[in-house]
Coordinates of C-alpha atoms and ligand atoms in Angstrom, one line a residue:
X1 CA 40.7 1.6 -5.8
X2 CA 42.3 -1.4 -4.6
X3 CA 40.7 -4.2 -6.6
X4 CA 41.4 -7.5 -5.9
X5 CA 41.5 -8.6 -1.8
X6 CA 40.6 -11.8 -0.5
X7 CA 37.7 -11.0 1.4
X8 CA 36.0 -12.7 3.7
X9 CA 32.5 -11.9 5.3
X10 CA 31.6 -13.4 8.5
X11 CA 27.6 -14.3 8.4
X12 CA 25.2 -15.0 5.5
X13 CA 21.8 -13.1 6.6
X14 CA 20.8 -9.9 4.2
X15 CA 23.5 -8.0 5.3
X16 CA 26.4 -10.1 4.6
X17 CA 25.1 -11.6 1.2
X18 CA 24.3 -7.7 -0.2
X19 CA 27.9 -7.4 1.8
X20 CA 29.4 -10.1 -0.4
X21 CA 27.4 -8.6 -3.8
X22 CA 28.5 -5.4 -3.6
X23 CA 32.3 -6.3 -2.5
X24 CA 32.6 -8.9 -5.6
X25 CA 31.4 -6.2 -7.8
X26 CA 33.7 -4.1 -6.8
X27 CA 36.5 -6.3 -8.0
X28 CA 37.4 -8.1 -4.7
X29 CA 37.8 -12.2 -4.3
X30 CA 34.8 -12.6 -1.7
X31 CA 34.6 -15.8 0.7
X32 CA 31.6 -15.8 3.0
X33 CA 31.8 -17.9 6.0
X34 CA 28.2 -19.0 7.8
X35 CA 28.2 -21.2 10.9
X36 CA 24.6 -22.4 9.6
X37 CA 23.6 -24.5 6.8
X38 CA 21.9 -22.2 4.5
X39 CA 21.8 -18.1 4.3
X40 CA 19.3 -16.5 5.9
X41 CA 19.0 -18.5 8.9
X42 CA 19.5 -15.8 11.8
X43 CA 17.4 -12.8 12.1
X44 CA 16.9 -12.6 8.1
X45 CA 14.6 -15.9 7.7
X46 CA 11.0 -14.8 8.7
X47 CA 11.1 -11.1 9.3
X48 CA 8.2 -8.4 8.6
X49 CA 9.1 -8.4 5.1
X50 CA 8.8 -4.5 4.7
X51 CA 11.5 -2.4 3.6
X52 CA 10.9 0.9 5.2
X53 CA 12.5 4.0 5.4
X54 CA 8.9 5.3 6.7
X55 CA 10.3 3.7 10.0
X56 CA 13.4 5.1 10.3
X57 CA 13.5 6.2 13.8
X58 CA 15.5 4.0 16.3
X59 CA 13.3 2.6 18.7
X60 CA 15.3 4.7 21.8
X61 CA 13.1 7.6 21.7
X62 CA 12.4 10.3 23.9
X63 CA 10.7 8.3 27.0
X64 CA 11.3 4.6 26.3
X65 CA 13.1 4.2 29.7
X66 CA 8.9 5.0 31.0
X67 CA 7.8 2.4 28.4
X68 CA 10.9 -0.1 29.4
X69 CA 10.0 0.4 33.6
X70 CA 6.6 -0.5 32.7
X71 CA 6.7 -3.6 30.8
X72 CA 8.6 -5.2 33.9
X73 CA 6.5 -8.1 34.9
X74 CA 4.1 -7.8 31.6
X75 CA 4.8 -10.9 29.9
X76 CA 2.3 -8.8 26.9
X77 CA 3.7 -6.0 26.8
X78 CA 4.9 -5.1 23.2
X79 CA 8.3 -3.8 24.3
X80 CA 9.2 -5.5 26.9
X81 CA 12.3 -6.1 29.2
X82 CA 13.0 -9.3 31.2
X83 CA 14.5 -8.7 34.6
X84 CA 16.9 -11.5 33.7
X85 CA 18.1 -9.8 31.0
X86 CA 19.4 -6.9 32.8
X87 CA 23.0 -7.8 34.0
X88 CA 24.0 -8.4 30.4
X89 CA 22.6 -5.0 29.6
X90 CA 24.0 -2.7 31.8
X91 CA 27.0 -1.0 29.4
X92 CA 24.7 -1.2 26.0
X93 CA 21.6 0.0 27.9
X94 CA 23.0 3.1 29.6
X95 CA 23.9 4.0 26.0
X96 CA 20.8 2.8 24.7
X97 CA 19.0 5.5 27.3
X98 CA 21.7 7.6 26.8
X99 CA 21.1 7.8 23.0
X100 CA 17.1 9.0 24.0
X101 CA 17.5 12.4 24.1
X102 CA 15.8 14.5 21.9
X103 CA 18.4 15.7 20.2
X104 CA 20.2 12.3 19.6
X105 CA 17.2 10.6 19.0
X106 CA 16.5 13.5 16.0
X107 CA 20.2 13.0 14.7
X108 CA 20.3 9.0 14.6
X109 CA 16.9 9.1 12.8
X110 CA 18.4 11.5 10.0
X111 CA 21.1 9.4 9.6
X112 CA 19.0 6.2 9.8
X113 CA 16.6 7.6 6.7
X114 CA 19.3 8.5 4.9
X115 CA 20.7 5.4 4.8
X116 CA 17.0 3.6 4.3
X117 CA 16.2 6.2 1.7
X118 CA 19.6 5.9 -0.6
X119 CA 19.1 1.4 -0.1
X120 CA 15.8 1.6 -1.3
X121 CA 16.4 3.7 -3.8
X122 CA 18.7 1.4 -5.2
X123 CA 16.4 -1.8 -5.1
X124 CA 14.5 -1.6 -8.4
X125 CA 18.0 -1.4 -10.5
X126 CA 19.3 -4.3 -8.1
X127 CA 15.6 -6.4 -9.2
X128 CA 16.1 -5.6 -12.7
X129 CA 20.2 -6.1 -12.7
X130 CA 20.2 -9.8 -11.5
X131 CA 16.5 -10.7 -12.4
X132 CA 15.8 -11.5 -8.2
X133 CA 12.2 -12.7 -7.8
X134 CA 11.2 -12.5 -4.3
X135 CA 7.8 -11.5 -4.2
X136 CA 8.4 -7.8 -4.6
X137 CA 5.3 -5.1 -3.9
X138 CA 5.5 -1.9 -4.4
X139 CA 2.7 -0.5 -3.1
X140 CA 3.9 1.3 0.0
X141 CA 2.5 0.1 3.3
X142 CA -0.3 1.8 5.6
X143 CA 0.5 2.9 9.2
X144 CA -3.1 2.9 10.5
X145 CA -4.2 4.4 13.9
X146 CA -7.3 4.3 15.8
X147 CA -6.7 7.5 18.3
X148 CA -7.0 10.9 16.6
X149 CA -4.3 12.4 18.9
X150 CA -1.6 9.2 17.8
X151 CA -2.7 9.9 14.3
X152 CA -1.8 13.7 14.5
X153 CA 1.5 12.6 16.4
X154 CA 2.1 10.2 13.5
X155 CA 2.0 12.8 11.1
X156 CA 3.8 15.4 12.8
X157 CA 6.8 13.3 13.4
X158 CA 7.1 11.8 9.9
X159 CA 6.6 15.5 8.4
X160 CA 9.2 16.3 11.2
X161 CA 11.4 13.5 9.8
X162 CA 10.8 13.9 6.2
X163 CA 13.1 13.5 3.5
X164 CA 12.7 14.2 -0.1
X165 CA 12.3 10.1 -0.9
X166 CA 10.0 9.4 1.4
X167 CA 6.4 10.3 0.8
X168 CA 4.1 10.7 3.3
X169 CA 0.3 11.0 2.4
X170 CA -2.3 11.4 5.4
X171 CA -5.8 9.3 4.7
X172 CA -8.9 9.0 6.3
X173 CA -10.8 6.4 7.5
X174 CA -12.5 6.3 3.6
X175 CA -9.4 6.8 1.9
X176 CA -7.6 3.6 3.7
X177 CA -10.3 1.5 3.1
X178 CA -10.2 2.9 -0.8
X179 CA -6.8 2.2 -0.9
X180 CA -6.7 -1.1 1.2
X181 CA -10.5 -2.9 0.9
X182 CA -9.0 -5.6 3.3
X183 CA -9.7 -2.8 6.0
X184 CA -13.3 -2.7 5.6
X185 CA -14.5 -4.3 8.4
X186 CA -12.3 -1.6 10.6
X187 CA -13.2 1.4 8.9
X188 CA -15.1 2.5 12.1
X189 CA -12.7 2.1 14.3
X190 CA -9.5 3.9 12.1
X191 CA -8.8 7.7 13.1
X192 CA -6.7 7.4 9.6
X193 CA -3.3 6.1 8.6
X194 CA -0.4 7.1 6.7
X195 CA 0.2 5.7 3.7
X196 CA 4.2 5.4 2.2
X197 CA 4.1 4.8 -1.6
X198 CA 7.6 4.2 -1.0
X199 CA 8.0 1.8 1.0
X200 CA 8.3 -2.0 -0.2
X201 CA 7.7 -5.4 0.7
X202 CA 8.9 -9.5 -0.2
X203 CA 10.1 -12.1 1.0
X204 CA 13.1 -11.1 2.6
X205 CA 14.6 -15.0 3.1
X206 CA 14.1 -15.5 -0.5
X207 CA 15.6 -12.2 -1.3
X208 CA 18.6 -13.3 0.3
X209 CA 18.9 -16.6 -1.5
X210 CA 18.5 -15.6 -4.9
X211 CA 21.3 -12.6 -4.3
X212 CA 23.3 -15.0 -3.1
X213 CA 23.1 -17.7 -5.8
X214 CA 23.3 -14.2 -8.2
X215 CA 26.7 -13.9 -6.1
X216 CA 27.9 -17.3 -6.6
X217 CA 27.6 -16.8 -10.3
X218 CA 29.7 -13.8 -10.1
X219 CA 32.2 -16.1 -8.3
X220 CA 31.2 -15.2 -4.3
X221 CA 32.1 -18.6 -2.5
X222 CA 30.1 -19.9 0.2
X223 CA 31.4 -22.0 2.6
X224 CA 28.5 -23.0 5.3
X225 CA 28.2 -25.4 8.2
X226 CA 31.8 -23.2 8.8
X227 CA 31.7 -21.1 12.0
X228 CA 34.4 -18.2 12.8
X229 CA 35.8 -18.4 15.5
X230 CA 38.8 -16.2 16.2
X231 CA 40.3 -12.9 14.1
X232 CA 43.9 -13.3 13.7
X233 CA 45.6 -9.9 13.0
X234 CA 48.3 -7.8 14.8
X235 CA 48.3 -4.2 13.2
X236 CA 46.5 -5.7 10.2
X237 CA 44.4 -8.5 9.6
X238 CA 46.1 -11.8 8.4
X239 CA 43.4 -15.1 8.7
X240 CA 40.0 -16.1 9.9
X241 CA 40.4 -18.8 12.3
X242 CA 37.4 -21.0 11.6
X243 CA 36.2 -24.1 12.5
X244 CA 37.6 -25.7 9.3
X245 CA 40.8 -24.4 9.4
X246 CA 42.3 -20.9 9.5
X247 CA 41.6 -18.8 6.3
X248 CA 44.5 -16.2 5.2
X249 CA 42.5 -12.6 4.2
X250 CA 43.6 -9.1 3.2
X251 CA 40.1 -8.0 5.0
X252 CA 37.6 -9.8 7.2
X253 CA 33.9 -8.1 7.3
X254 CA 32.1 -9.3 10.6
X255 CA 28.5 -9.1 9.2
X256 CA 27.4 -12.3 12.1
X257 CA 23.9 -9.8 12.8
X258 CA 23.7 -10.6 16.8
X259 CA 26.4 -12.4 17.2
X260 CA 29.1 -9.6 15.9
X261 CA 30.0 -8.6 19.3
X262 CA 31.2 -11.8 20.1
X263 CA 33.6 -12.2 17.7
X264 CA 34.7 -9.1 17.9
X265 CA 35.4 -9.3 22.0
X266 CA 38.6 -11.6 20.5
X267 CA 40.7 -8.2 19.2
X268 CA 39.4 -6.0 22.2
X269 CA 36.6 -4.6 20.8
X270 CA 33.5 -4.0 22.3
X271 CA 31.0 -3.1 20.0
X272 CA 27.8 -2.0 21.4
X273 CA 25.0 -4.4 19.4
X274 CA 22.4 -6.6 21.6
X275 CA 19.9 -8.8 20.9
X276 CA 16.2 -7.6 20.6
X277 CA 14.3 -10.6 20.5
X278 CA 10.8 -10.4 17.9
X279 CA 8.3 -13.1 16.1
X280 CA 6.6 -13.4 13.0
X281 CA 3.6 -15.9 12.9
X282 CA 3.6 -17.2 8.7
X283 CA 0.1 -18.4 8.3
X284 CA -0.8 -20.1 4.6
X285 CA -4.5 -20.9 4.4
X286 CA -5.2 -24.3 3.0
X287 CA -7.5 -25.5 0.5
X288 CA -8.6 -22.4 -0.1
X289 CA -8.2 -20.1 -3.6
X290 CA -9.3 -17.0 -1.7
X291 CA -7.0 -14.4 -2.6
X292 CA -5.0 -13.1 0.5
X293 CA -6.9 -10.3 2.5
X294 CA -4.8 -7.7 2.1
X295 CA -2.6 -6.3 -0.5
X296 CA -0.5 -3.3 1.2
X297 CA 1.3 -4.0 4.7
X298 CA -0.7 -2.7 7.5
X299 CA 2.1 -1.1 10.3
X300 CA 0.4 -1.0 13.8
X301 CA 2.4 1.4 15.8
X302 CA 1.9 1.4 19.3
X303 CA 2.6 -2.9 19.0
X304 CA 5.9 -2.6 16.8
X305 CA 3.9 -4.9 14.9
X306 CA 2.9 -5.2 11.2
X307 CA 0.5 -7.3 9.3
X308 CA 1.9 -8.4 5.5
X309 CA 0.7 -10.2 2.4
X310 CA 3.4 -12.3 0.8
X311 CA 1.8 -14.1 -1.8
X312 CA -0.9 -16.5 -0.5
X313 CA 0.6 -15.8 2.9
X314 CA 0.0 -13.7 5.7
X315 CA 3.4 -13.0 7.9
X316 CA 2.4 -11.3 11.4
X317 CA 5.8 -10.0 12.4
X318 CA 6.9 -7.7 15.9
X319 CA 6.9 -6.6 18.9
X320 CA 10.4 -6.1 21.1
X321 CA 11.7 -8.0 24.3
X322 CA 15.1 -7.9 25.8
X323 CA 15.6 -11.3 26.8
X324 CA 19.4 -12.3 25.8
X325 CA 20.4 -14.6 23.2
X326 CA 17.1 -16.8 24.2
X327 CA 14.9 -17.7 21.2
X328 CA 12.4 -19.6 22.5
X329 CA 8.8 -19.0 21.5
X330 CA 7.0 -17.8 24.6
X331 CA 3.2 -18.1 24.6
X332 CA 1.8 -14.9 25.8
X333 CA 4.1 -13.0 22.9
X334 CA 2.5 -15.3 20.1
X335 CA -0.7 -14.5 21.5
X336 CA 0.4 -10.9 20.8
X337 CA 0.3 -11.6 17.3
X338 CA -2.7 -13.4 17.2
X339 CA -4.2 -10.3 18.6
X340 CA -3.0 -7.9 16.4
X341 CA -4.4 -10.0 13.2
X342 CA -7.5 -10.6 14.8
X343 CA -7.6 -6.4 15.3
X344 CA -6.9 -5.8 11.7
X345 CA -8.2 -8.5 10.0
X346 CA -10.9 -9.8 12.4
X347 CA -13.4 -12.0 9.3
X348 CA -10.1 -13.7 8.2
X349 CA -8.2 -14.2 11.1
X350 CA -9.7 -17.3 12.6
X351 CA -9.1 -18.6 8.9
X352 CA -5.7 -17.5 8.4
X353 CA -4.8 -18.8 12.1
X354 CA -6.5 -22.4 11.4
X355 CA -4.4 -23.3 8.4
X356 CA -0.5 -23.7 8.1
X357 CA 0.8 -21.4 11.1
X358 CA 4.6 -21.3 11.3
X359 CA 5.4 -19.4 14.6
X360 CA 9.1 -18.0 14.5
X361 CA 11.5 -16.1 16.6
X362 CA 14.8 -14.0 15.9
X363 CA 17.0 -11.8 17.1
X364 CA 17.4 -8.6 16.1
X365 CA 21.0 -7.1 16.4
X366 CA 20.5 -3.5 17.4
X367 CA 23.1 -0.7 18.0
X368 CA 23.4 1.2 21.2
X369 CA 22.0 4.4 19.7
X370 CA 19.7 2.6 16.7
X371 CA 22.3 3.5 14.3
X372 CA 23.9 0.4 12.0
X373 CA 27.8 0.9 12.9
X374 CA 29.3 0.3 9.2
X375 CA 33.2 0.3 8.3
X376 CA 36.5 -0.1 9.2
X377 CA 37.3 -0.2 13.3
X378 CA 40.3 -2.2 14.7
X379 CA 43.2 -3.2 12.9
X380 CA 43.6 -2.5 9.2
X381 CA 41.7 -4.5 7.2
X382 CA 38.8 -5.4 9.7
X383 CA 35.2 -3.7 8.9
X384 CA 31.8 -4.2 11.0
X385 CA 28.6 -4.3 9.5
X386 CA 25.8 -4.8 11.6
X387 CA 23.8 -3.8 14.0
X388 CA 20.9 -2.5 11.5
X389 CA 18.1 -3.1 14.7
X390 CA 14.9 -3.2 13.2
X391 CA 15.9 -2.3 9.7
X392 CA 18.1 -4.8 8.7
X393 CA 16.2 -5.2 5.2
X394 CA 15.5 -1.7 4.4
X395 CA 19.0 -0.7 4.6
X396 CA 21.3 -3.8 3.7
X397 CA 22.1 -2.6 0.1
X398 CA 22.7 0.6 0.9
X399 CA 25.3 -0.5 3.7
X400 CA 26.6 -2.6 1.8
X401 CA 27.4 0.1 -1.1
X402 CA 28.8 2.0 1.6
X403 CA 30.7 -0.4 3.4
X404 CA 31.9 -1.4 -0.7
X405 CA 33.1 2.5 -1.3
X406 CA 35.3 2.4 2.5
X407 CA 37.1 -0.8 1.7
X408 CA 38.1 0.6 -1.9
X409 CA 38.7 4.0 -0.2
X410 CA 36.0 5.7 -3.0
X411 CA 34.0 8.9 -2.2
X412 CA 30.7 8.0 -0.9
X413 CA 26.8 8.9 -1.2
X414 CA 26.9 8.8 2.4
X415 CA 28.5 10.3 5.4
X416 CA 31.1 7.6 6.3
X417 CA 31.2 9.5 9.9
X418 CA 27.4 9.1 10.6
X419 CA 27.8 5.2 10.5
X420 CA 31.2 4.7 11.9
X421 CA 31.8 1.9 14.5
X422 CA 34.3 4.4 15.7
X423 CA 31.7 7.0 17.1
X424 CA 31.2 4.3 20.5
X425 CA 34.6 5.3 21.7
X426 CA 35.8 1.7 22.3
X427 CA 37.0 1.0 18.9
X428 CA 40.5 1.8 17.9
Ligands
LIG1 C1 10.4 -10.2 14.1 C2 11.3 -9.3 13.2 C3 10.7 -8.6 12.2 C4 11.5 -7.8 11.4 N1 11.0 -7.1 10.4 C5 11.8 -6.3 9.5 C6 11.2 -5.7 8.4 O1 10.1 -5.8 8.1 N2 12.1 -4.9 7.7 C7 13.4 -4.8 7.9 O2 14.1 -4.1 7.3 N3 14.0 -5.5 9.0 C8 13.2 -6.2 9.8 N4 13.7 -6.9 10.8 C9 15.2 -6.8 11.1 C10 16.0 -7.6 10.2 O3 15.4 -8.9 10.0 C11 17.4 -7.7 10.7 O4 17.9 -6.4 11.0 C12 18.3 -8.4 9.7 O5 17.8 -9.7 9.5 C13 19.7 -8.5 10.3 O6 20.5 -9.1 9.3 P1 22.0 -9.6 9.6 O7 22.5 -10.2 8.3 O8 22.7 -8.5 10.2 O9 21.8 -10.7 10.7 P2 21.4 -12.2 10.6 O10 20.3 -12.4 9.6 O11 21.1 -12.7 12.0 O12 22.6 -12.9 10.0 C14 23.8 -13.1 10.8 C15 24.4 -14.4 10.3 O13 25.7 -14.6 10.9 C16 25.9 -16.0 11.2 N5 26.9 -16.1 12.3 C17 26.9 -15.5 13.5 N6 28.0 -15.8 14.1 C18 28.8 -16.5 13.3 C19 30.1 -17.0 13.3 N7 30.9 -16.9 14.5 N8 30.6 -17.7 12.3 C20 29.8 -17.8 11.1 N9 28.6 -17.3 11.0 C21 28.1 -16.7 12.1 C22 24.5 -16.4 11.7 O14 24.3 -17.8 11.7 C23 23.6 -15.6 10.8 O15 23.3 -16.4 9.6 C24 12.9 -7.7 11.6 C25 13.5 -8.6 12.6 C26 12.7 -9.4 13.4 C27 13.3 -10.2 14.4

């Protein structure tokens, strides 16, 4: 082991706070640098709040250039591409496509469940360790479907895709609504759903600020309103150039979610992570004791969309468009999310969507072929980890173990290989 670096992560979202956790436990002197005022301001502030390795696949399957063609000019449909955003795409979308075979698409969800599996596996002793309340469930969620031949095609794949920590139990319309009353007044309309006991929820932004301040007290330091902005290495990393002054480091994690290629660009690597814009609408009743509608997150497939109770609230959170680095709120993709609540909770919405609504974007940083790109790449001493896509919660802890065992050169739980930055053939 080699105990005792200067450290610093680049980016205070959930993956470089676990980042930070798991590389201060190890032994190491961690500084984390974030441009923003706070953690958890990027993608990591209003997200679905579901940590599922139930939804492990990478969203490049088999036939998603079909689904990508025909959401041009649908400002509603839920994946959708934006002819502007093309140009900027070219290099990461051929890979993107190029990652949709069949085969690949099988591999990179292994590897992707894996990961999710071994992270939230990991969670309860994490909870109990540092005490983190964040609004923690435990009940699983529920993917529900209302066409027989989805539902089928549901099951198949996540049999298909199994792995011995993720539990899969099919339910009937009956079942669902035994297990989740909230559903009642769909029960007609389910074909079934697929319920994960596994799977978790919270409040991922809160998560992310009580593991940091459990950081800080192990001696993490935070220095915020500080942006990088240059590497400065030769064969090894020497200093963060930053916008308070260039910071001297044996090793410099760049863990900046969307923004990680950028910095990278600055010691000629390209590393293939774009951003996939998505929103969450947060809506807290007011004046109202009525407990919240639903107690399990309700996953609605075919919109990338999911509906979850966190605490009084109700977080609507989804849906994809390849836009760029935009993140404004477009109208027709809130109304999305209105739509969906309104489908599955259609006697509370009106009520939910009256009260306190807080509509959010972010952007979700997602790899080339759906796979997070974890450890070492470029000159000694610099590691990557992002690019986690639409998983960013479910797997940060277990990245960040991983990403912990590669600095210290330990054996890990993992294949180091699978996650590599190093697979995209630009990195050195
Ligand atoms: C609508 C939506 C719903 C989602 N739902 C879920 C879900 O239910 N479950 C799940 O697991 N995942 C979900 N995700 C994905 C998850 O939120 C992301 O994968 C995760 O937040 C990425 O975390 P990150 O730390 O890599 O990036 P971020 O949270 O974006 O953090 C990166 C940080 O780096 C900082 N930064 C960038 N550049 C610099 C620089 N040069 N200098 C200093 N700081 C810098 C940024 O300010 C930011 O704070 C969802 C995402 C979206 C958008």
């Amino acid at each position: 082991m080699r105990g005792g670096m200067q450290i610093i992560v680049v980016g205070a979202g959930l993956v470089g706070v676990t980042s930070a956790y798991r590389l201060q436990r190890a032994g190491h002197s961690v500084t984390v640098v974030e441009r923003e005022a706070a953690v958890a301001c990027g993608a990591s502030q209003a997200n679905g709040g579901m940590l599922t390795p139930s939804m492990a696949d990478p969203w490049n399957a088999p036939g998603v250039w079909r689904e990508l063609l025909h959401s041009l000019g649908h400002a509603e449909a839920p994946l959708l591409l934006r002819p502007r955003a093309i140009p900027s795409l070219l290099g990461w979308g051929l890979r993107f496509l190029g990652a949709s075979t069949t085969r690949r698409y099988g591999e990179n969800t292994a590897r992707n469940l894996r990961l999710a599996a071994y992270s939230v596996s990991g969670m309860d002793a994490l909870r109990r360790e540092e005490a983190l309340e964040y609004g923690a469930a435990t009940r699983g969620t529920l993917k529900i479907y209302r066409d027989a031949a989805a539902f089928d095609s549901g099951l198949r794949k996540s049999r298909t895709f199994g792995h011995p920590l993720v539990e899969v139990r099919a339910l009937t319309a009956a079942q669902t609504v035994a297990l989740e009353p909230g559903l009642t007044d769909i029960e007609g309309s389910l074909a079934g759903a697929l319920h994960f006991p596994g799977d978790e929820a919270g409040d991922a932004r809160l998560f992310t600020e009580v593991l940091g301040a459990a950081a800080e007290r192990r001696g993490v330091r935070f220095l915020f309103g500080t942006a990088a902005t240059r590497i400065i290495a030769d064969k090894q990393v020497r200093a963060l150039a930053t916008t308070a002054g260039d910071m001297p480091a044996d090793a410099i994690v760049v863990a900046a979610g969307s923004q990680s290629a950028a910095l990278l660009r600055g010691v000629g690597l390209r590393l293939p992570v774009a951003p996939v814009k998505g929103y969450s609408l947060t809506c807290e009743p007011s004046g109202t004791d009525a407990p919240p509608p639903l107690a399990v997150p309700v996953v609605d497939d075919a919109l990338h969309a999911a509906v979850t109770p966190l605490g009084r609230r109700i977080r609507i959170a989804g849906t994809a468009e390849f836009t760029g680095f935009d993140l404004q709120l477009s109208p027709p993709r809130i109304e999305n999310l209105r739509r969906l609540l309104r489908a599955i909770l259609p006697r509370h919405a009106d009520r939910l969507l009256a009260g306190n609504v807080v509509s959010w974007a972010g952007l979700r940083p997602m790899s080339a072929d759906g796979v997070p790109c974890i450890g070492p790449c470029g000159p000694a001493g610099l590691y990557v980890n992002a690019g986690h896509g639409h998983l960013g919660w479910t797997m940060a802890d277990g990245s960040a173990r991983l990403l912990a065992d590669l600095v210290d050169h330990r054996p890990a739980a993992l294949e180091p290989r699978d996650y590599s930055p190093r697979r995209f053939r630009w990195a050195s």
